[in-house]
Every structure is written in C-alpha cells, then in structure tokens.
Coordinates of C-alpha atoms and ligand atoms in Angstrom, one line a residue:
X288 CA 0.0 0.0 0.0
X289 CA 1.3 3.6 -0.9
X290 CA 0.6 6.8 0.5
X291 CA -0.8 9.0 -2.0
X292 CA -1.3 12.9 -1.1
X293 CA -3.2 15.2 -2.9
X294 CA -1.0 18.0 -4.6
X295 CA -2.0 21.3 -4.2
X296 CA 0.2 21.9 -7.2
X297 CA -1.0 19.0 -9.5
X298 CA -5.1 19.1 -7.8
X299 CA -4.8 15.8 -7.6
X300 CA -3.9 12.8 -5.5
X301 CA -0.1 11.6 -6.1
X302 CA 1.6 8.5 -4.9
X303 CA 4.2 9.7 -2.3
X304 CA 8.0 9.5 -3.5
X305 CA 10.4 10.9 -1.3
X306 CA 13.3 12.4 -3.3
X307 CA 15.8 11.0 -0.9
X308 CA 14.5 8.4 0.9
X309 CA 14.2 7.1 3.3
X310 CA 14.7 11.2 4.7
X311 CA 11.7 13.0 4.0
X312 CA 11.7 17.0 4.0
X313 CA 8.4 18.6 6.0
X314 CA 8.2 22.4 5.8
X315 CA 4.6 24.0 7.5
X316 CA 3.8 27.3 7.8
X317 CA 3.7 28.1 11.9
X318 CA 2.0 30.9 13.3
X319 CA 2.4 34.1 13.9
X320 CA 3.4 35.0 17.6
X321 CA 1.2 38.3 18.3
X322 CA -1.8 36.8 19.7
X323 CA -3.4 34.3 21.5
X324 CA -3.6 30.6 20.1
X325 CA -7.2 30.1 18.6
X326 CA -8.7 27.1 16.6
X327 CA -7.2 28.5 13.1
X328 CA -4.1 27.6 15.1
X329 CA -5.0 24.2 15.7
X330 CA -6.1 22.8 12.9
X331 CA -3.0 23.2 10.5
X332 CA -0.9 21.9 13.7
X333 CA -3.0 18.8 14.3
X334 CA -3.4 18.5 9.9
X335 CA 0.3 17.9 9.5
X336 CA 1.3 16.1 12.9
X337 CA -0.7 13.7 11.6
X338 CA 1.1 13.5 8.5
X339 CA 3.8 14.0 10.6
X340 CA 3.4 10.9 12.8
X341 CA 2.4 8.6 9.9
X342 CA 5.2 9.5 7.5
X343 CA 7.2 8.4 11.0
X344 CA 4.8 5.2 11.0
X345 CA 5.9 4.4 7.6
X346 CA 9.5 4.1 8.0
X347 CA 10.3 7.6 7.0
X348 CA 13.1 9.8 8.7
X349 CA 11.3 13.3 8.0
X350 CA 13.1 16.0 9.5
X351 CA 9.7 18.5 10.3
X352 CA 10.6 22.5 9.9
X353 CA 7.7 25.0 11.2
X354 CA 8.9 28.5 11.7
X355 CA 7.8 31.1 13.7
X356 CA 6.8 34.4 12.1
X357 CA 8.3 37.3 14.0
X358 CA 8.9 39.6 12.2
X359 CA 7.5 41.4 8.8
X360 CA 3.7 40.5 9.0
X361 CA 2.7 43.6 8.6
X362 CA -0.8 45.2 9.9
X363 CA -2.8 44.6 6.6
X364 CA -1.1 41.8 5.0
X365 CA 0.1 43.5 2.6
X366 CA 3.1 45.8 2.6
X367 CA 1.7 48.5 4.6
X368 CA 1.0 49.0 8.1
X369 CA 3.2 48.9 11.1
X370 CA 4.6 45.4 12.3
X371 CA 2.3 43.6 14.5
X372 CA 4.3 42.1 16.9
X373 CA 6.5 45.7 16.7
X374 CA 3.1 47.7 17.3
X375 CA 2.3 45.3 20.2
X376 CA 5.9 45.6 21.8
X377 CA 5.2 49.7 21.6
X378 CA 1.7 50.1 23.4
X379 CA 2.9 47.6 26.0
X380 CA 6.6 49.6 26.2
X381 CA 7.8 45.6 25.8
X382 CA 11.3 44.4 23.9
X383 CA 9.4 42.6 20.7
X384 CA 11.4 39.7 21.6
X385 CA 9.1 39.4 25.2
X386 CA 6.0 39.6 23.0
X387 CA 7.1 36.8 21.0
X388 CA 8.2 34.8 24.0
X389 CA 5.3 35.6 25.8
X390 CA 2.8 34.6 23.2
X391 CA 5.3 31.5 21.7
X392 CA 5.1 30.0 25.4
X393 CA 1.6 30.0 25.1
X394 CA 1.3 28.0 21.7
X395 CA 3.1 25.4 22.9
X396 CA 1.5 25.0 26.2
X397 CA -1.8 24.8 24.0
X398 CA -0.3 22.4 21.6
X399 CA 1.2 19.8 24.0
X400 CA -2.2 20.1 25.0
X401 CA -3.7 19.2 21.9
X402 CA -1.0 16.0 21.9
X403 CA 0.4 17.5 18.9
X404 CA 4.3 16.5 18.8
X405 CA 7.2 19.2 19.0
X406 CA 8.9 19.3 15.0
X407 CA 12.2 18.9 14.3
X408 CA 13.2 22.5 13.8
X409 CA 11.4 25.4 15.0
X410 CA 13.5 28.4 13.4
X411 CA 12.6 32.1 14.0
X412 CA 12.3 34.7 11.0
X413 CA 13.7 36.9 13.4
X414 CA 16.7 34.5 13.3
X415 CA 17.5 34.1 10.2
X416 CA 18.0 38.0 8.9
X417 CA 21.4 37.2 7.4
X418 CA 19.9 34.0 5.1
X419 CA 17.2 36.5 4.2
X420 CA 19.3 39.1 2.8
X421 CA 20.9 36.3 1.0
X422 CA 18.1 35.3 -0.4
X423 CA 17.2 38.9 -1.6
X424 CA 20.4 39.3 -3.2
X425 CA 20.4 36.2 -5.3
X426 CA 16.8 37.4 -6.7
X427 CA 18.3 40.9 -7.3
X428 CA 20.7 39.3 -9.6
X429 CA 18.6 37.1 -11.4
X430 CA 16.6 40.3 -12.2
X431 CA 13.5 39.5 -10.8
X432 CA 13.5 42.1 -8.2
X433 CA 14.1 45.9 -8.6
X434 CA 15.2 48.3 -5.6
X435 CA 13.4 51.2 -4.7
X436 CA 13.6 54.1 -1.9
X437 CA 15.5 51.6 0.3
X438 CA 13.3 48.9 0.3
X439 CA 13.3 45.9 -2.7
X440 CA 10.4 44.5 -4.5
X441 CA 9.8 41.5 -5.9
X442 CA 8.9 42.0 -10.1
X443 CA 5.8 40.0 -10.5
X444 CA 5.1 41.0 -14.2
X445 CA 8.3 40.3 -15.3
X446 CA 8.8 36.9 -13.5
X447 CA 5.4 36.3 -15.0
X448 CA 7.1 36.2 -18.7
X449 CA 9.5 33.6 -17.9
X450 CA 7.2 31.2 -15.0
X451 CA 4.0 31.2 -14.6
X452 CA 2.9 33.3 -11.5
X453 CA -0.4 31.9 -10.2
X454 CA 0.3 28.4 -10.5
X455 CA -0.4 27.4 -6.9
X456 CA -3.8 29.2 -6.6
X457 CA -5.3 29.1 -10.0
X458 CA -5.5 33.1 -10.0
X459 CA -5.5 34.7 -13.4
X460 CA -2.3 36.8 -13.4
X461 CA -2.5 38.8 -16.4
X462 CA -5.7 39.9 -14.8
X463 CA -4.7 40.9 -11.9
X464 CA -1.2 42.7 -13.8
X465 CA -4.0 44.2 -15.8
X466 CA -6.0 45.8 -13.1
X467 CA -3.5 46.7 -10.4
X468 CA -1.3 48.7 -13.4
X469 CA -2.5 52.1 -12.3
X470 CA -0.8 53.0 -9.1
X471 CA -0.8 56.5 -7.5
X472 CA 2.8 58.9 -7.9
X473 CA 2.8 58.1 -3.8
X474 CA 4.2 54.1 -4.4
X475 CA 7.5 53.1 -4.3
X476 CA 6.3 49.5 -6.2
X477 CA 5.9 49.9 -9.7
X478 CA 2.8 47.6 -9.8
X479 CA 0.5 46.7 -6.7
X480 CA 0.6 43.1 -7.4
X481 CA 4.6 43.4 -6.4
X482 CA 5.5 42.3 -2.8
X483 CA 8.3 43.9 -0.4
X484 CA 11.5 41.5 -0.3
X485 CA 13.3 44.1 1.8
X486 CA 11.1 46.6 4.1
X487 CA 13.0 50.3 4.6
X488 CA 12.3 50.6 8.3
X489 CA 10.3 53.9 8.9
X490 CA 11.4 55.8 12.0
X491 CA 9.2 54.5 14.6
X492 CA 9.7 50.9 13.3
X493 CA 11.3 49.2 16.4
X494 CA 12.7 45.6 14.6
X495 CA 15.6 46.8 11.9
X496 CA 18.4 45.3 10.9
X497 CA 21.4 46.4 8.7
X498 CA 21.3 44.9 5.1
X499 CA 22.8 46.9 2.0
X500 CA 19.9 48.8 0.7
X501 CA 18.6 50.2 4.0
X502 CA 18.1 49.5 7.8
X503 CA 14.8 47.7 7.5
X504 CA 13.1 44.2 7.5
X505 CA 12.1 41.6 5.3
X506 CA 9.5 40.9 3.8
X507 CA 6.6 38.3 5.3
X508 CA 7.2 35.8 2.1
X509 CA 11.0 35.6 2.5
X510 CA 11.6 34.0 5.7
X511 CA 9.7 30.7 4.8
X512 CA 12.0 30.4 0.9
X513 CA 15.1 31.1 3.2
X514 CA 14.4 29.0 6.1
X515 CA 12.8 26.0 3.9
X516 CA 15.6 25.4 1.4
X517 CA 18.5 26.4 4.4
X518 CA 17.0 23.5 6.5
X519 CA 15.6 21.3 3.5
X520 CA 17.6 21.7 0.9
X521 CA 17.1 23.4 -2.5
X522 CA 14.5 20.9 -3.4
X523 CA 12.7 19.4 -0.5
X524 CA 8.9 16.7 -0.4
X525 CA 6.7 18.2 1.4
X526 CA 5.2 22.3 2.3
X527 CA 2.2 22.8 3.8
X528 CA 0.0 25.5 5.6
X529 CA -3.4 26.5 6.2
X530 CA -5.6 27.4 2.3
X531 CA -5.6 30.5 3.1
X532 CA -1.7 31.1 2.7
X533 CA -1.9 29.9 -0.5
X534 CA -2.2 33.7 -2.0
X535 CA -0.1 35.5 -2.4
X536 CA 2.0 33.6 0.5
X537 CA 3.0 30.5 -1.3
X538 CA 2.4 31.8 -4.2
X539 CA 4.9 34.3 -3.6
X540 CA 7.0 31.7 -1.8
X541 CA 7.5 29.6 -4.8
X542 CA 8.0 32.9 -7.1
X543 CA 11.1 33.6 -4.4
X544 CA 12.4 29.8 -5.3
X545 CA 12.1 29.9 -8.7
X546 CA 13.7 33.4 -9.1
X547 CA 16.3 32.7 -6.9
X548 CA 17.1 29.2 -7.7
X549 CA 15.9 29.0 -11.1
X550 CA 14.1 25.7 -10.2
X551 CA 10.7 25.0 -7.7
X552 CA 11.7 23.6 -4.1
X553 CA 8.8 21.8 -3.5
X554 CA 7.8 18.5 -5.1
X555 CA 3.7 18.8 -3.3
X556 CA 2.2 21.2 -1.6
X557 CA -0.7 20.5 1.0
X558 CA -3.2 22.5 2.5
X559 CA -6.0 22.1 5.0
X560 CA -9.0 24.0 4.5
X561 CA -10.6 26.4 6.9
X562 CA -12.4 26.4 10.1
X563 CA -16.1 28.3 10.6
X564 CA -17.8 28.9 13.9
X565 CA -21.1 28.4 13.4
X566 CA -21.2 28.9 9.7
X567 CA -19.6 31.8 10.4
X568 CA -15.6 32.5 8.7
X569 CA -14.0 33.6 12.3
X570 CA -13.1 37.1 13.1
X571 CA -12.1 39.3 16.4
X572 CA -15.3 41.9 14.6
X573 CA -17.5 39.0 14.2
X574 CA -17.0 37.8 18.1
X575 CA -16.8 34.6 17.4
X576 CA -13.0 34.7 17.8
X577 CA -12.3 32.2 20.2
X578 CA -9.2 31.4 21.9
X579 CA -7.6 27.6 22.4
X580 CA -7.3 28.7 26.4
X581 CA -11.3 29.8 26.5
X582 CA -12.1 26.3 24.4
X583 CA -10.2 24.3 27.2
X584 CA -11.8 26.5 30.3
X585 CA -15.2 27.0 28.4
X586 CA -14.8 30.8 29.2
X587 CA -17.0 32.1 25.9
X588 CA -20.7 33.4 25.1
X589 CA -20.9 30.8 22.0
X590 CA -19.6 27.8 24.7
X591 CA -22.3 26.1 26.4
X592 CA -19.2 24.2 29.0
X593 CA -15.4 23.3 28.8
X594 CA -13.9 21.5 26.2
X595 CA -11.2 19.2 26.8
X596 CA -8.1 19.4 24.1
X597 CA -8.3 16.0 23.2
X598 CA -12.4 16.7 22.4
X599 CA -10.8 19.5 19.7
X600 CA -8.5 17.1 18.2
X601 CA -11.0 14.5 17.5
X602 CA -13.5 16.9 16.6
X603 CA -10.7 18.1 13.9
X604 CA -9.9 14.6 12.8
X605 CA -13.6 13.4 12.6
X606 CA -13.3 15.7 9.1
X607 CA -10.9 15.3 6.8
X608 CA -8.3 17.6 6.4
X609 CA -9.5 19.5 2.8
X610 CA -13.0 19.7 4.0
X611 CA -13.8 22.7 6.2
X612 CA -15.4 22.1 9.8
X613 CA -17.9 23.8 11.1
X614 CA -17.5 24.2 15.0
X615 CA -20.7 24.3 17.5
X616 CA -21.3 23.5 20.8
X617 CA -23.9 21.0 19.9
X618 CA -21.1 19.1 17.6
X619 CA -18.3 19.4 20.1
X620 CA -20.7 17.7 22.7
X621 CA -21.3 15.4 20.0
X622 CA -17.6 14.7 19.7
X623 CA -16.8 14.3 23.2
X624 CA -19.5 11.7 23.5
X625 CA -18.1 10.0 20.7
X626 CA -14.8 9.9 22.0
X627 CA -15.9 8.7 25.3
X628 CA -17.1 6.1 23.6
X629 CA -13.9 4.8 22.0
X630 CA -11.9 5.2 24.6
X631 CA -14.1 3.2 26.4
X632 CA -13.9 0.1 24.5
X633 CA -10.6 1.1 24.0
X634 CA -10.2 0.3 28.0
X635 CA -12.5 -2.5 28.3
X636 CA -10.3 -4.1 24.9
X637 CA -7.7 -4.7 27.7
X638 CA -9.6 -6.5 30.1
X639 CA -10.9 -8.8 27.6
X640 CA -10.3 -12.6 28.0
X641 CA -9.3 -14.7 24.7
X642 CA -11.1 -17.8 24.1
X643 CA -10.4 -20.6 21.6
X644 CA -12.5 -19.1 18.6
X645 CA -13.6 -15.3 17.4
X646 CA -16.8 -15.1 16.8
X647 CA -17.1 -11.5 16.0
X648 CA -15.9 -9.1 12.7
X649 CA -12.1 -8.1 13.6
X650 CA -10.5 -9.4 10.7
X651 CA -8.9 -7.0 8.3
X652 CA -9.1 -3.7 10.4
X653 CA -5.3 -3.5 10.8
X654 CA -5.7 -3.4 6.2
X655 CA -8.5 -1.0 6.2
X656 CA -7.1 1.8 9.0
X657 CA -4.1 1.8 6.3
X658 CA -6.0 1.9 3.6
X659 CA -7.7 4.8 5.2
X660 CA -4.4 6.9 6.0
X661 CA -2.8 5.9 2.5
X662 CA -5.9 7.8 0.9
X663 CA -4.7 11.0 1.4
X664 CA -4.9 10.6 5.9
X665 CA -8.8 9.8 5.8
X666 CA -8.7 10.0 9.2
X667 CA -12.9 10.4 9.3
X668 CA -12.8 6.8 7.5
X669 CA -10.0 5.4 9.9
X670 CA -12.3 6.5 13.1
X671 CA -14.9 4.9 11.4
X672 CA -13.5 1.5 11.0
X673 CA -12.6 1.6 14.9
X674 CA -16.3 2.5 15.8
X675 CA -17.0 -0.9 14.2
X676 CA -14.0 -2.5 15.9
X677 CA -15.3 -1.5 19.5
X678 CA -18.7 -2.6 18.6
X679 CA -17.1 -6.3 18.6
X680 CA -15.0 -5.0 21.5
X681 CA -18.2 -4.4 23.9
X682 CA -19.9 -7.6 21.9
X683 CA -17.4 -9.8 23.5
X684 CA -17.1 -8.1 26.8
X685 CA -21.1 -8.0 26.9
X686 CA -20.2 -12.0 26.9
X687 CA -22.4 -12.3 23.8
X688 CA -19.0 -13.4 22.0
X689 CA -15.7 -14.5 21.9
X690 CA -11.9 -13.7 20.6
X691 CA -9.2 -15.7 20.1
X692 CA -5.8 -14.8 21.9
X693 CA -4.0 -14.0 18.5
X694 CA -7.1 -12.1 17.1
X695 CA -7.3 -10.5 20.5
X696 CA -3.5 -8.9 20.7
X697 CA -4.2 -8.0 16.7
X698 CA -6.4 -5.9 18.1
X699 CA -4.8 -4.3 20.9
X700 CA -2.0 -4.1 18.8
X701 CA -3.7 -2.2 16.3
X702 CA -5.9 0.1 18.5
X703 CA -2.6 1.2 20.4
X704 CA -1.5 1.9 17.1
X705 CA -4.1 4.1 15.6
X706 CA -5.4 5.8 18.5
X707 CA -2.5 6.3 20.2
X708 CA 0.4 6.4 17.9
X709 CA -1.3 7.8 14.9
X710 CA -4.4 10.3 15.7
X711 CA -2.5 10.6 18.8
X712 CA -5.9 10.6 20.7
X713 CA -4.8 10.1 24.7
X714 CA -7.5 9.3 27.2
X715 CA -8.6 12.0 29.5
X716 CA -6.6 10.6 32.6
X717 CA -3.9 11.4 30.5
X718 CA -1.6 9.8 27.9
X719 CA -0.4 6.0 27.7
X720 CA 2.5 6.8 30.0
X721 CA 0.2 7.9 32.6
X722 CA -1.4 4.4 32.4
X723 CA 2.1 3.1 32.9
X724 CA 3.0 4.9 35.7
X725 CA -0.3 4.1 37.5
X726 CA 0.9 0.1 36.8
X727 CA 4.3 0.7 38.0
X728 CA 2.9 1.9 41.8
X729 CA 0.5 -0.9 41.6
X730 CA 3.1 -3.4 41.4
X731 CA 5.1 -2.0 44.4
X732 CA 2.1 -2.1 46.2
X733 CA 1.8 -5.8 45.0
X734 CA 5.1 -6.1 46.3
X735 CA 4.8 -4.8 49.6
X736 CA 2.0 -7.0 50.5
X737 CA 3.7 -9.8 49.5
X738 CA 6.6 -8.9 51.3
X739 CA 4.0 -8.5 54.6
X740 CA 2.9 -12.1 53.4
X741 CA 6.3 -13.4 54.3
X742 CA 7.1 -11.4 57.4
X743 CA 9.8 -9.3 55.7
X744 CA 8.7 -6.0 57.5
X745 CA 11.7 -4.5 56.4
X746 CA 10.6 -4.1 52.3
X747 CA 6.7 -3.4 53.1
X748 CA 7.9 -0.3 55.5
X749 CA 10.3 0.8 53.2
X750 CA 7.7 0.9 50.5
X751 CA 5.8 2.3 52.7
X752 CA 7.6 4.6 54.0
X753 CA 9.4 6.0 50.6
X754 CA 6.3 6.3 48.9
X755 CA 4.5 8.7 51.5
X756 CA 7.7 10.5 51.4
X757 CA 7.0 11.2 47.6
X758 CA 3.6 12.4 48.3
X759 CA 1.3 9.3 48.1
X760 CA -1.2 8.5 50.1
X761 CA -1.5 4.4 50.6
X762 CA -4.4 2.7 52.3
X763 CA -4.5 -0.8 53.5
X764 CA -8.2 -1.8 52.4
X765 CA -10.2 -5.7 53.1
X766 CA -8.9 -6.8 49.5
X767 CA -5.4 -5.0 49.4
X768 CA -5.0 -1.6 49.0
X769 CA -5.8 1.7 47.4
X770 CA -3.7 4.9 46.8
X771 CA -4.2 8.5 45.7
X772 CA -1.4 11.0 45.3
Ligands
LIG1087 ZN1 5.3 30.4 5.2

C-alpha cells in the first residue's frame, strides 16, 4: 500500500516519492506569535502532525521544519501598516522579543495540549536575517526584483514572462497585472501586485536590521523560501500550511524559489481547509474569535461548558483535512461523547479474555485503517473502522462473543496503534504513559503485600515509607489496598 497525497500543485492525488528516501523533507507554515492561540491555530498543527506521525509510521526519517513568524507581517497583509508584533511591543513599552516569547510559550503549552508533537526545527524569521538578505540578493541578480527608496520589491510581471505566476492558486495573473497597473505617484512599487522582499524601516519601526539597501526588515514571504531550502535543501517533499496562505503567501513563496534558484523547491504542496464557527468564517469583529485557552476552560458566550483538548482534536480529525469544519457547541458535545465512547472500549479491549474461537468481525481492520491513511490521511474513515471494531470490543465483553488470543492482541495491537500512535488521541486521565505509571505503583504495592505475606517487615515499610515521602497517600483496604497522590 502507498501513500498517495493530494497535490495542491497537480489538484490531484499523487503516490508519495520521497526524493531521498528514506529522509523526507516537511516544511509548514507556523504561526504568527502576536496573539493568543485560537482554533485556526489548531487545525493546520494537528493536519500535519498527523502527517507528521504517519510518515514516521511508515519508516520515513522526516526532519519536520515549522517556523515562527516574528517579524514582517505587517498590519494589513500586505506591505503597509506597522509590524504587528512591533506595534504590540510599543503600546505595552515591551522588547518585541518578550512579546514573541510571551505569546510563543503559550502555543506550545496549547499544543502539547492538543497532543500534537514538538517538530524537528522550529526556526525564528527573526533569526534568520542574514539568510534573508541572501536570499534577496540572489533574486536581485537574477533580475527578478528591482530596488526602490531603500526597500526591494519583488517584479511579479516580469517573473510572469518567464514562469507562470499563479500556478499554486489558479488566479489569473494577467488579470490581476492588468488591473493593479495604475498606481498613484505616492508608491515606491511599480505595480501593486509586487510584494516587499526588503522593508526600509520607517522611523518609529522598532525591529531593523542592517542589510545593504537600507536598515529595514524583510518581507513576510521571504523567511519561509530562506528557512525551507537552508534546513531542506534546495528541493525538498513536502510544504504545507493553512488554504488560506496559498495567495499571495505561497504563491509568492514559490515565485522567491524559482527566481532565486531557477528551479521549484517543492515536489507537493498541502493544504488544510478552513475552520467556521457556526457557519460563520471567524473574526475578532465577528465575536466569534475564540481562543484555544477559553475552548479548554469553556470561558465564551458561543460555549455552552469546557472542552477538553483532546475533544478538539477528535472533533478536527472526525473531518478530513481539505473539508472545512464547522464548529458548535452541539457538535463538540457530539464529539466528546463520541470519543468517550472509543476510549471506552478502547479500556475494556484490555480486560478482555481470549477464548479458543472469534466469533465476532475483527479481521482486516489492521488493512483497512491503512488503507484509510494511505488515501490521502482519511482520518474520518479510519475513526470509522474503529467505531466498528469496538462494537465487537463491547460484543465480547457483553459475553455475547468471543476472541481468540492471537485475534485478541491484533487488536490491541492495532488500537494502540491508531489511537494512540497515529491520531494521537490520549485518554482523559492522561496519555499511555500515565497508564504506565499508574501500573508501575500498583506493582510496588503488590510487592509490599507480598513482602507483609512473608514477614519481611523491612521491604513493606520501606515501600511504605518511601512512597509517602514522595507524596502518596496508601491505604491498606479488606482486598489490598488503594492509593491517591
Ligand atoms: Zn510560510
């Protein structure tokens, strides 16, 4: 079975060929560090950890880069405006850099939250300056670029004549050349559809740097070209990123590539769609803007209660990643009900006793959860093949039928390995490491009383002893014991 992905690039659905295996190259857009992590956060993160985590699955040594904007997204996404994290550092009389930090510390608390794991490389725009300028200069000299008033702009029309600028998004260049010719005496671009490489910082800018047309900034698009292909390579597998950066932000990125390079970087591009709140596209003017902190502590108008993280990653996984989710109260209850449910049979799948035959449908889900991922990570479809598994699961633990031993550790195998390896869905108590620890003071408890059994009063204190020393509290009950912490 082959993963096949569908290409942003191609629109369609390619088999997945690493250009160096058994390496694979992952490059996503991050966020932007100037507010506080919402769902539009969440969704690319948990989209491409699951990529992320099967690739892994597969065999594949992917090295996953997701940078951190912070610097050069600018006010109005477009080349105007002040810097937002710059603006932010000003009204709170803050460096930038505690901004960053402040907010950066917060998306990962959110996202070890959401179980989704830390990449490989998590490089700062902020950090890479000098590759930038680079960058900017190798684009100058292929002539795709022109400078102007101290900043440099990128020459859409003319890198238009020689590649095809559009490509990504399907939007009809010439039109847009067409209509944004006219541009008031007031612009240093010679065209509006031309994007800032190099930013001349204006006076009250507080993020410059030296470069050799003026002390400025880059531009938003740059960092991702120069960080991709320094940590990648020139040509790398995989960029992804949320459908709304694909214009201009990849398209612009792949423009940077070409121009600089003279060939594409990436071989497919992926992108997951969008997330609505009730229908409604979200927006801070729309107050529906809610954050991942107020999800988790159900502190917002539009939440009826608390959502647990792992609630919202199930919730995003019960879709598939292209189609665009629609979030409510009423389906997040939906979901955590749902999830409840797996993880219950997932639980009672442990306590389950073999028995000589199976008499229930388990064969084949092992085949079909694959076949699922290799379609383009059909995670809906994959869910739905364990919803049919636990059905059996709670058959046989109803006592209505029964599992043989090497069907029954299939199964556990196979559930540890989807739920918990591959959504990377944990249960509520916590993740399977939690479960161990739990088992690990069970047996010294186990131990102790055996070691009261035989007399030896020396071990069962000391277990005792040690353990309320670390905070445990241990009670000696009719059957054995319980214990809290
Ligand atoms: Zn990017």
């Amino acid at each position: 079975m082959k993963l096949n992905v569908y290409n942003t690039l191609s629109r369609k659905k390619e088999v997945f060929e690493p250009l160096h295996a058994p390496n694979v190259g992952l490059y996503v857009c991050g966020p932007t560090v100037y507010g506080d992590g919402h769902l539009g956060h969440a969704r690319p993160a948990i989209t491409f950890d699951i990529l992320f985590r099967y690739l892994t699955h597969l065999g594949y040594k992917v090295r996953y880069v997701r940078n951190i904007t912070d610097v050069g997204h600018l006010e109005h996404d477009a080349d105007d405006g002040e810097d937002k994290i710059a603006k932010k550092a000003r009204l709170d009389q803050l460096e930038p850099m505690e901004v960053v930090q402040h907010y950066l510390l917060r998306y990962h608390k959110a996202m070890e939250k959401l179980n989704v794991l830390p990449p490989s490389i998590e490089p700062h725009a902020s950090g890479h300056i000098i590759e930038q300028i680079e960058f900017v200069k190798k684009i100058l000299e292929a002539g795709y670029a022109y400078e102007s008033e101290g900043s440099v702009y990128f020459d859409v029309e003319k890198y238009n004549k020689d590649y095809n600028y559009g490509k990504l998004s399907g939007r009809n260049i010439d039109e847009l050349l067409e209509t944004t010719r006219e541009l008031d005496g007031q612009s240093e671009k010679r065209r509006s559809a031309d994007f800032a490489l190099w930013k001349k910082a204006a006076p009250e800018h507080i993020m410059h740097w030296p470069s050799p047309w003026s002390e400025g900034f880059p531009g938003w698009h740059l960092e991702c070209s120069a960080m991709g292909t320094k940590y990648l390579g020139d040509t790398f597998d995989i960029h992804g990123g949320g459908m709304d950066l694909m214009f201009p932000h990849h398209e612009a990125e792949i423009a940077q590539s070409c121009a600089a390079l003279g060939h594409e970087s990436v071989k497919y591009w992926m992108h997951n769609n969008m997330i609505t709140i009730n229908g409604q596209k979200m927006g801070k003017s729309l107050g529906n803007f809610i954050t991942l902190d107020q999800f988790f502590e159900g502190n917002h108008p539009l939440l009826t209660q608390p959502f647990a993280p792992m609630t919202i990653r199930f919730f995003i996984l019960q879709a598939h990643y292209r189609s665009t989710v629609d979030f409510s109260s009423e389906a997040l209850v939906a979901s955590e009900k749902g999830l409840a449910r797996l993880m219950e049979a997932y639980e009672r799948l442990q306590k389950l006793q073999a028995s000589a035959e199976t008499t229930v449908e388990v064969a084949g889900l092992r085949e079909r959860c694959e076949e699922a991922m290799c379609d383009d990570l059909n995670t809906p479809i994959v869910i739905s093949h364990l919803f049919e598994a636990s059905k059996a699961i709670n058959t046989v633990a109803d006592g209505k039928g029964t599992i043989s031993e090497a069907d029954l550790a299939e199964l556990k195998e196979v559930f540890k390995l989807f739920i918990e390896d591959i959504l990377g869905l944990q249960t509520e108590s916590g993740s399977g490491s939690n479960e161990a620890y739990k088992k690990a003071i069970d047996l010294l408890l186990e131990m102790r009383l055996e070691a009261k059994r035989n007399k030896d009063w020396a071990t069962s204190d000391k277990i005792r002893n040690e353990l309320t020393a670390l905070g445990f509290n241990i009670k000696d009950t009719k059957d054995g014991f319980e214990w809290s912490l």
